[in-house]
Amino acid sequence: MKIFLQLGLILLAFCVVATALLAYVNSITKPQIDSIQQKEAEETRRKLIPDSDFEEIQGEFTYYIAKDSKTGEVKGYVFTAEKNGYNGPVKTMAAVDKDYNIIAINVIQQTETPGLGTNSTQPKFTDQFKGKTVEQLIVDKDGGVPPNCIKAITGATITTRAVTNSLKESIEMLKTQVQTKNITPNETGAKEEVNK
Amino acid sequence: MKDRFIVSPAPHFHDQTTTKNVMWNVVLALTPALIFAIYFWGFKSLLLTLLGAVSAMVTEAIIQKLRKVPITVSDGSAFLTGMLLAYNINAGAPWWIPVLGAAFAIAIGKQVFGGLGNNPVNPALLGRAFLMASWPTLMTAGWSIPKGGTLSGITDPSVIAVNLQNLSPKAYDLVTGATPLKVAQTLRDSSFVSSLSANAEQGFDLANRIFTNLTDLSALKNLFWGNIGGCIGEVSVFALLLGAAYLLYKNIIEWRIPLFYIGTVFVLSFFLAPLKGSGFSPLLPFFHIFSGGLMLGAFFMATDYTTTPITKSGRIIFAIGCGILTVVIRLYGGYPEGVSYSILFMNVLTPLIDKFNMPKAFGRVKK
Amino acid sequence: MSFMKELTKGIIKENPTFVIVLGMCPTLATSTSVNNAIGMGLAATFVLICSNIFISLIKNITPDKIRIPVYVIVIAAFVSIVDMSMAAYLPALHKSLGLFIPLIVVNCIIMGRAEAYANKNNVINSIADGIGMGLGFTLALCLVATIREILGNGTWLNIRVMPETYDPMLITLLAPGAFITLGLLMGLMNMLKEKK
């Protein structure tokens, strides 16, 4: 009995030391990692819609309004779509214009099969999304008619579906979010003008 | 002298059957299908078949030489594997497809395991699975239109073409560009049906009409003779039945596996295959047993000696399993056709089936 | 045994992949391209050397009965620390190698060497063993990946080596292709060894 207690305590000591070490390293690196990730997200947004300022709208569906950095005119919206692919969630950051047509997309996080699903991050795949409307967001294998559809990556139809369908769903959500939001600000805006 | 004095347990009869004899008889039985293929697609189909067979024989000879075992190419088993593999590809495929497929079938499917009699799965089907995984587009697209027929087997192309082209270009593309099973699979896809027409009811109606055309008597007639789109050796039910009858007569294949395999597909497809909204039809099961590679698979590939169970009851289990899997893949899977994968799957299960079907040893006390 | 001998044994004679047959999961998963293979190989080598040093250092204070859980704690803690610090301070490197780091925790080469070598030998020899085994693993991965990338993608290290008209043999990038390639290479190795 005594030996078990002794062994257990030694193991406990190892665990405590390891956990303490991990907690310490985590406390130092966490803010650094977060800021790097935020900076990356900011950079990706800028790449998708250049020369703009971004205003974050938080809610059920968080998105960013892109305004021209000079004129302040609304250029479009940026959001992150997510859906399960073959090996886990596939996150895509996408920019749409005011009419919800896709400007550009960027697959920012995925753990798909190397050599097949990972091709979803390549421009060869993402470029075909440019200019697509919501209706055109359908994979060719699901009955889409080229060129008004998304061509599936060879050997990675599931990944293609995850990207395409997540975008489709997110744009629909974005639409309803923007519309409900637009009703209130416009009214207040009108009132302000009257007050003037 | 040594060879003539053999002491062995019963039975002592020998009917002079040899591997060579069996293999070349199967090749002979497969020849009618080849003749039909040459008629439908020209000599390209003969060329592809020969390329497959020669590639298989050459691969076998090279590997046997490397393994330093007797070279047994003349027994016809490699020729048969190459021929069956070529029967499973599309007549429009490039020349290197049967060459690589047959080489893979022999090298990885057979010789790696020790040659004839030691392979766990049918080498020709493994070769086909390899080709399907490697060049899916070459294997499942670009079907050649057979002489005197259509790809989908729908007979009245002129009437349909005119009608459909006005109603829906998408539906027209489908019935003129896909094999019968692919058409059937696509029609089961609700997102495709709803995309046929702006009016949901109309799209649904159109799909049902194509489906009726696909499985009517005239289409079944085309499926029977084989003037439809498909792989080289699988299209003509008539030619394959002719060969099968010869093999059954010669006692080379046994009736249980083909009967139970095709029977299972027949019964299941009667209940499961009708399209949503269309009723049961006595013609539909015939569509399913005549289309795709079922006849070729059931008579010539699911009856392979090495990869199927030994006992009679085991063979029946094997055949029913193949039938269930085929119907499941066809109706609910991602591929339009499931014969090859279902046979491969049941091949792998064969040792297990044999284990649970071991006949009781005579004279043992029941435990 | 001499230092040099310890160093070189892992490369061919006791190759962790082809001879000891350890670490099959990362070998199959990350050998789809030579890039991935090098990344995984080097990351694993680094962790292997460090864990060998650690295990060798603490071999006298770990009771024999609980050595395996202790190894698990040490290796997992170590890998997590490497992962976090890399994400915080070397984000570019983390982006290309980050995917493989969690895989290293379950790489049984590291456990295997800890158990079979480092807990019986001194620190210097353990370092040599770690370097040799790591290099052997990297080389084996690169060999498998070379075959798979050339046949399955027509490229080597992302440089096109096959003619443009080459139709890639996709199966080599899929799981069955990984098993077949690895099996054939192992067979070839055994054949060459028997001849000697």
Short mmCIF file of C-alpha atoms in Angstrom, two decimals, chain A residues 28-124:
data_model
loop_
_atom_site.label_atom_id
_atom_site.label_comp_id
_atom_site.label_asym_id
_atom_site.label_seq_id
_atom_site.Cartn_x
_atom_site.Cartn_y
_atom_site.Cartn_z
CA ILE A 28 3.42 34.41 -21.42
CA THR A 29 2.61 33.27 -24.92
CA LYS A 30 -1.19 33.62 -24.97
CA PRO A 31 -1.36 37.40 -25.43
CA GLN A 32 1.40 37.23 -28.03
CA ILE A 33 -0.42 34.48 -29.98
CA ASP A 34 -3.73 36.33 -29.75
CA SER A 35 -2.25 39.54 -31.05
CA ILE A 36 -0.56 37.66 -33.92
CA GLN A 37 -3.84 36.02 -34.81
CA GLN A 38 -5.69 39.32 -34.67
CA LYS A 39 -3.07 40.98 -36.83
CA GLU A 40 -3.33 38.14 -39.31
CA ALA A 41 -7.09 38.41 -39.45
CA GLU A 42 -6.78 42.16 -39.98
CA GLU A 43 -4.28 41.59 -42.78
CA THR A 44 -6.50 39.02 -44.43
CA ARG A 45 -9.43 41.46 -44.30
CA ARG A 46 -7.29 44.14 -45.89
CA LYS A 47 -6.20 41.76 -48.60
CA LEU A 48 -9.80 40.86 -49.38
CA ILE A 49 -11.02 44.47 -49.62
CA PRO A 50 -8.06 46.84 -49.97
CA ASP A 51 -8.07 50.52 -48.92
CA SER A 52 -10.82 50.15 -46.37
CA ASP A 53 -11.54 50.59 -42.72
CA PHE A 54 -13.39 47.85 -40.95
CA GLU A 55 -16.14 48.22 -38.45
CA GLU A 56 -16.94 45.16 -36.39
CA ILE A 57 -20.61 44.36 -35.90
CA GLN A 58 -21.08 41.83 -33.15
CA GLY A 59 -24.18 39.79 -32.75
CA GLU A 60 -25.56 36.42 -33.57
CA PHE A 61 -23.43 36.55 -36.67
CA THR A 62 -20.33 38.67 -36.35
CA TYR A 63 -19.22 40.49 -39.46
CA TYR A 64 -17.26 43.55 -40.54
CA ILE A 65 -18.47 46.44 -42.62
CA ALA A 66 -15.79 47.61 -45.03
CA LYS A 67 -15.85 51.37 -45.63
CA ASP A 68 -13.63 53.16 -48.07
CA SER A 69 -10.86 54.75 -46.02
CA LYS A 70 -11.23 58.06 -47.92
CA THR A 71 -14.89 58.51 -48.76
CA GLY A 72 -16.39 56.37 -46.00
CA GLU A 73 -18.67 54.70 -48.50
CA VAL A 74 -19.73 51.13 -47.67
CA LYS A 75 -17.83 48.82 -50.00
CA GLY A 76 -18.97 45.48 -48.70
CA TYR A 77 -18.85 43.05 -45.84
CA VAL A 78 -16.27 40.62 -44.51
CA PHE A 79 -17.17 37.58 -42.45
CA THR A 80 -15.90 34.16 -41.48
CA ALA A 81 -17.79 31.05 -42.53
CA GLU A 82 -17.24 27.66 -40.98
CA LYS A 83 -18.41 24.15 -41.65
CA ASN A 84 -17.10 20.65 -41.05
CA GLY A 85 -15.01 19.26 -43.86
CA TYR A 86 -13.42 15.83 -44.09
CA ASN A 87 -11.20 16.03 -41.01
CA GLY A 88 -12.64 18.92 -39.04
CA PRO A 89 -13.88 22.47 -39.36
CA VAL A 90 -12.89 24.45 -42.46
CA LYS A 91 -12.85 28.20 -41.81
CA THR A 92 -13.13 30.57 -44.72
CA MET A 93 -12.90 34.34 -44.59
CA ALA A 94 -14.86 35.95 -47.37
CA ALA A 95 -15.63 39.41 -48.65
CA VAL A 96 -18.85 40.28 -50.46
CA ASP A 97 -19.92 43.52 -52.06
CA LYS A 98 -23.11 45.44 -51.28
CA ASP A 99 -25.12 43.10 -53.52
CA TYR A 100 -23.68 40.07 -51.72
CA ASN A 101 -21.61 38.93 -54.69
CA ILE A 102 -18.32 37.44 -53.61
CA ILE A 103 -15.27 39.69 -54.01
CA ALA A 104 -12.70 37.21 -52.75
CA ILE A 105 -12.30 34.38 -50.28
CA ASN A 106 -9.47 32.96 -48.26
CA VAL A 107 -9.49 29.58 -46.54
CA ILE A 108 -7.87 30.50 -43.24
CA GLN A 109 -8.06 27.33 -41.20
CA GLN A 110 -8.39 23.69 -42.16
CA THR A 111 -7.01 20.30 -41.23
CA GLU A 112 -7.88 18.46 -44.43
CA THR A 113 -5.95 15.66 -46.12
CA PRO A 114 -2.55 16.96 -47.24
CA GLY A 115 -2.28 16.93 -51.01
CA LEU A 116 -6.03 16.76 -51.56
CA GLY A 117 -8.22 18.86 -49.26
CA THR A 118 -5.35 21.22 -48.48
CA ASN A 119 -5.51 22.38 -52.08
CA SER A 120 -8.52 24.42 -50.94
CA THR A 121 -6.12 27.11 -49.72
CA GLN A 122 -4.56 27.51 -53.16
CA PRO A 123 -5.52 30.46 -55.38
CA LYS A 124 -6.35 27.97 -58.13
#
